[in-house]
């Protein structure tokens, strides 16, 4: 009986972590003025909203849709020691999922230190007894991204999906080096 309860608890934790069930759907702030037209990272503030608006300027994510539908889920970012986190559920160029987290690099906690170190060293992190999660850090170490697209074939580097992921990863990593 204890094994069944433990298995159910583990399944629930995996579900919560991978789907962002702790968060409520919300709309992101919309870039305004010159910022809305720019595709230069330095034209955006070096913060979570700036990164989201920068990625949106390329059409990688859609923080607000035309019909006001929710396009992202707020994640339980404390699980990874972050200050903010969102999982974008509607992208304008691809139906992949993109999770973005922001860490306070001036005042990290033990969980953040462990996650960041693991991602830097191995490209993955693990919390609790859940499976490892592939992730990457921005060059400035302030942001983490989890990019999931099950249609990518790692051996087919010429596919549109593979090229798009590489393009998004490059823009993400370069944001405010």
GROMACS .gro file of C-alpha atoms in nm:
model
  177
    1UNK     CA    1   0.000   0.000   0.000
    2UNK     CA    2   0.285   0.239   0.084
    3UNK     CA    3   0.439   0.175  -0.258
    4UNK     CA    4   0.112   0.259  -0.432
    5UNK     CA    5   0.077   0.584  -0.239
    6UNK     CA    6   0.440   0.673  -0.310
    7UNK     CA    7   0.393   0.599  -0.682
    8UNK     CA    8   0.078   0.813  -0.697
    9UNK     CA    9   0.254   1.098  -0.515
   10UNK     CA   10   0.548   1.078  -0.758
   11UNK     CA   11   0.313   1.078  -1.058
   12UNK     CA   12   0.132   1.384  -0.921
   13UNK     CA   13   0.461   1.568  -0.868
   14UNK     CA   14   0.574   1.489  -1.222
   15UNK     CA   15   0.242   1.612  -1.357
   16UNK     CA   16   0.259   1.934  -1.159
   17UNK     CA   17   0.619   2.003  -1.256
   18UNK     CA   18   0.583   1.932  -1.626
   19UNK     CA   19   0.249   2.104  -1.679
   20UNK     CA   20   0.276   2.400  -1.447
   21UNK     CA   21  -0.046   2.319  -1.264
   22UNK     CA   22   0.047   2.538  -0.969
   23UNK     CA   23   0.033   2.849  -1.184
   24UNK     CA   24  -0.261   3.043  -1.314
   25UNK     CA   25  -0.281   3.147  -1.679
   26UNK     CA   26  -0.197   3.512  -1.735
   27UNK     CA   27  -0.106   3.751  -2.011
   28UNK     CA   28   0.241   3.900  -2.040
   29UNK     CA   29   0.318   4.267  -2.060
   30UNK     CA   30   0.322   4.389  -2.418
   31UNK     CA   31   0.621   4.572  -2.559
   32UNK     CA   32   0.543   4.932  -2.644
   33UNK     CA   33   0.692   5.208  -2.858
   34UNK     CA   34   1.032   5.152  -3.017
   35UNK     CA   35   1.084   4.843  -2.804
   36UNK     CA   36   0.796   4.668  -2.983
   37UNK     CA   37   0.970   4.706  -3.319
   38UNK     CA   38   1.326   4.631  -3.213
   39UNK     CA   39   1.507   4.302  -3.253
   40UNK     CA   40   1.817   4.424  -3.070
   41UNK     CA   41   1.863   4.271  -2.725
   42UNK     CA   42   2.010   4.592  -2.586
   43UNK     CA   43   1.685   4.777  -2.661
   44UNK     CA   44   1.509   4.564  -2.399
   45UNK     CA   45   1.546   4.588  -2.024
   46UNK     CA   46   1.758   4.314  -1.871
   47UNK     CA   47   1.468   4.158  -1.685
   48UNK     CA   48   1.214   3.881  -1.729
   49UNK     CA   49   0.961   4.093  -1.922
   50UNK     CA   50   1.239   4.230  -2.143
   51UNK     CA   51   1.351   3.879  -2.234
   52UNK     CA   52   0.993   3.770  -2.308
   53UNK     CA   53   0.932   4.077  -2.527
   54UNK     CA   54   1.266   4.026  -2.705
   55UNK     CA   55   1.179   3.664  -2.793
   56UNK     CA   56   0.830   3.778  -2.896
   57UNK     CA   57   0.980   4.033  -3.136
   58UNK     CA   58   1.104   3.739  -3.346
   59UNK     CA   59   0.772   3.554  -3.321
   60UNK     CA   60   0.919   3.275  -3.106
   61UNK     CA   61   0.660   3.321  -2.835
   62UNK     CA   62   0.327   3.497  -2.826
   63UNK     CA   63   0.287   3.664  -2.486
   64UNK     CA   64  -0.054   3.807  -2.579
   65UNK     CA   65  -0.275   3.681  -2.857
   66UNK     CA   66  -0.512   3.893  -3.064
   67UNK     CA   67  -0.819   3.737  -2.906
   68UNK     CA   68  -0.695   3.794  -2.549
   69UNK     CA   69  -0.667   3.421  -2.478
   70UNK     CA   70  -0.412   3.307  -2.224
   71UNK     CA   71  -0.090   3.209  -2.398
   72UNK     CA   72   0.126   3.104  -2.105
   73UNK     CA   73   0.113   2.942  -1.766
   74UNK     CA   74   0.295   3.078  -1.462
   75UNK     CA   75   0.517   2.802  -1.332
   76UNK     CA   76   0.594   2.703  -0.975
   77UNK     CA   77   0.936   2.860  -1.021
   78UNK     CA   78   1.040   2.815  -0.658
   79UNK     CA   79   1.088   2.444  -0.732
   80UNK     CA   80   1.403   2.538  -0.925
   81UNK     CA   81   1.498   2.830  -0.698
   82UNK     CA   82   1.398   3.097  -0.952
   83UNK     CA   83   1.220   3.429  -0.896
   84UNK     CA   84   0.990   3.400  -1.199
   85UNK     CA   85   0.890   3.136  -1.450
   86UNK     CA   86   0.651   3.089  -1.739
   87UNK     CA   87   0.569   2.811  -1.979
   88UNK     CA   88   0.458   2.950  -2.314
   89UNK     CA   89   0.180   2.741  -2.459
   90UNK     CA   90   0.122   2.927  -2.785
   91UNK     CA   91   0.408   3.019  -3.011
   92UNK     CA   92   0.367   3.201  -3.338
   93UNK     CA   93   0.624   2.998  -3.532
   94UNK     CA   94   0.610   2.649  -3.382
   95UNK     CA   95   0.404   2.436  -3.146
   96UNK     CA   96   0.694   2.363  -2.912
   97UNK     CA   97   0.685   2.455  -2.545
   98UNK     CA   98   0.926   2.712  -2.411
   99UNK     CA   99   0.976   2.759  -2.039
  100UNK     CA  100   1.172   3.059  -1.918
  101UNK     CA  101   1.294   3.118  -1.563
  102UNK     CA  102   1.470   3.415  -1.406
  103UNK     CA  103   1.717   3.381  -1.118
  104UNK     CA  104   1.824   3.656  -0.883
  105UNK     CA  105   2.198   3.635  -0.946
  106UNK     CA  106   2.271   3.872  -0.655
  107UNK     CA  107   2.082   3.667  -0.399
  108UNK     CA  108   2.065   3.301  -0.504
  109UNK     CA  109   1.940   3.025  -0.278
  110UNK     CA  110   2.066   2.669  -0.234
  111UNK     CA  111   1.813   2.528  -0.482
  112UNK     CA  112   1.903   2.785  -0.747
  113UNK     CA  113   2.275   2.720  -0.691
  114UNK     CA  114   2.226   2.347  -0.737
  115UNK     CA  115   2.007   2.382  -1.050
  116UNK     CA  116   2.236   2.641  -1.212
  117UNK     CA  117   2.549   2.437  -1.140
  118UNK     CA  118   2.392   2.122  -1.282
  119UNK     CA  119   2.271   2.298  -1.599
  120UNK     CA  120   2.612   2.462  -1.651
  121UNK     CA  121   2.798   2.133  -1.607
  122UNK     CA  122   2.563   1.878  -1.761
  123UNK     CA  123   2.285   2.062  -1.947
  124UNK     CA  124   2.024   1.903  -1.719
  125UNK     CA  125   1.886   1.940  -1.370
  126UNK     CA  126   1.692   1.715  -1.140
  127UNK     CA  127   1.464   1.793  -0.849
  128UNK     CA  128   1.326   1.546  -0.601
  129UNK     CA  129   1.306   1.200  -0.757
  130UNK     CA  130   1.173   1.333  -1.087
  131UNK     CA  131   1.340   1.259  -1.422
  132UNK     CA  132   1.620   1.486  -1.542
  133UNK     CA  133   1.514   1.793  -1.739
  134UNK     CA  134   1.724   1.932  -2.025
  135UNK     CA  135   1.782   2.305  -1.989
  136UNK     CA  136   2.023   2.581  -2.081
  137UNK     CA  137   2.134   2.907  -1.928
  138UNK     CA  138   2.168   3.246  -2.091
  139UNK     CA  139   2.525   3.367  -2.127
  140UNK     CA  140   2.475   3.606  -1.833
  141UNK     CA  141   2.353   3.319  -1.611
  142UNK     CA  142   2.038   3.505  -1.510
  143UNK     CA  143   1.787   3.310  -1.721
  144UNK     CA  144   1.716   2.942  -1.782
  145UNK     CA  145   1.518   2.798  -2.072
  146UNK     CA  146   1.362   2.457  -2.122
  147UNK     CA  147   1.279   2.400  -2.489
  148UNK     CA  148   1.064   2.099  -2.569
  149UNK     CA  149   0.974   1.987  -2.920
  150UNK     CA  150   0.914   1.615  -2.955
  151UNK     CA  151   0.915   1.644  -3.335
  152UNK     CA  152   1.288   1.726  -3.348
  153UNK     CA  153   1.506   1.449  -3.482
  154UNK     CA  154   1.854   1.516  -3.339
  155UNK     CA  155   2.013   1.341  -3.637
  156UNK     CA  156   1.838   1.562  -3.893
  157UNK     CA  157   2.019   1.892  -3.842
  158UNK     CA  158   1.870   2.028  -4.165
  159UNK     CA  159   1.507   2.005  -4.048
  160UNK     CA  160   1.311   2.325  -3.994
  161UNK     CA  161   1.238   2.227  -3.635
  162UNK     CA  162   1.607   2.172  -3.556
  163UNK     CA  163   1.711   2.501  -3.718
  164UNK     CA  164   1.435   2.693  -3.540
  165UNK     CA  165   1.540   2.556  -3.201
  166UNK     CA  166   1.901   2.655  -3.268
  167UNK     CA  167   1.789   3.004  -3.370
  168UNK     CA  168   1.580   3.047  -3.054
  169UNK     CA  169   1.859   2.911  -2.833
  170UNK     CA  170   2.108   3.155  -2.988
  171UNK     CA  171   1.882   3.456  -2.928
  172UNK     CA  172   1.804   3.340  -2.574
  173UNK     CA  173   2.168   3.285  -2.478
  174UNK     CA  174   2.279   3.619  -2.622
  175UNK     CA  175   2.018   3.826  -2.435
  176UNK     CA  176   2.219   4.081  -2.231
  177UNK     CA  177   2.545   3.883  -2.226
   0.00000   0.00000   0.00000
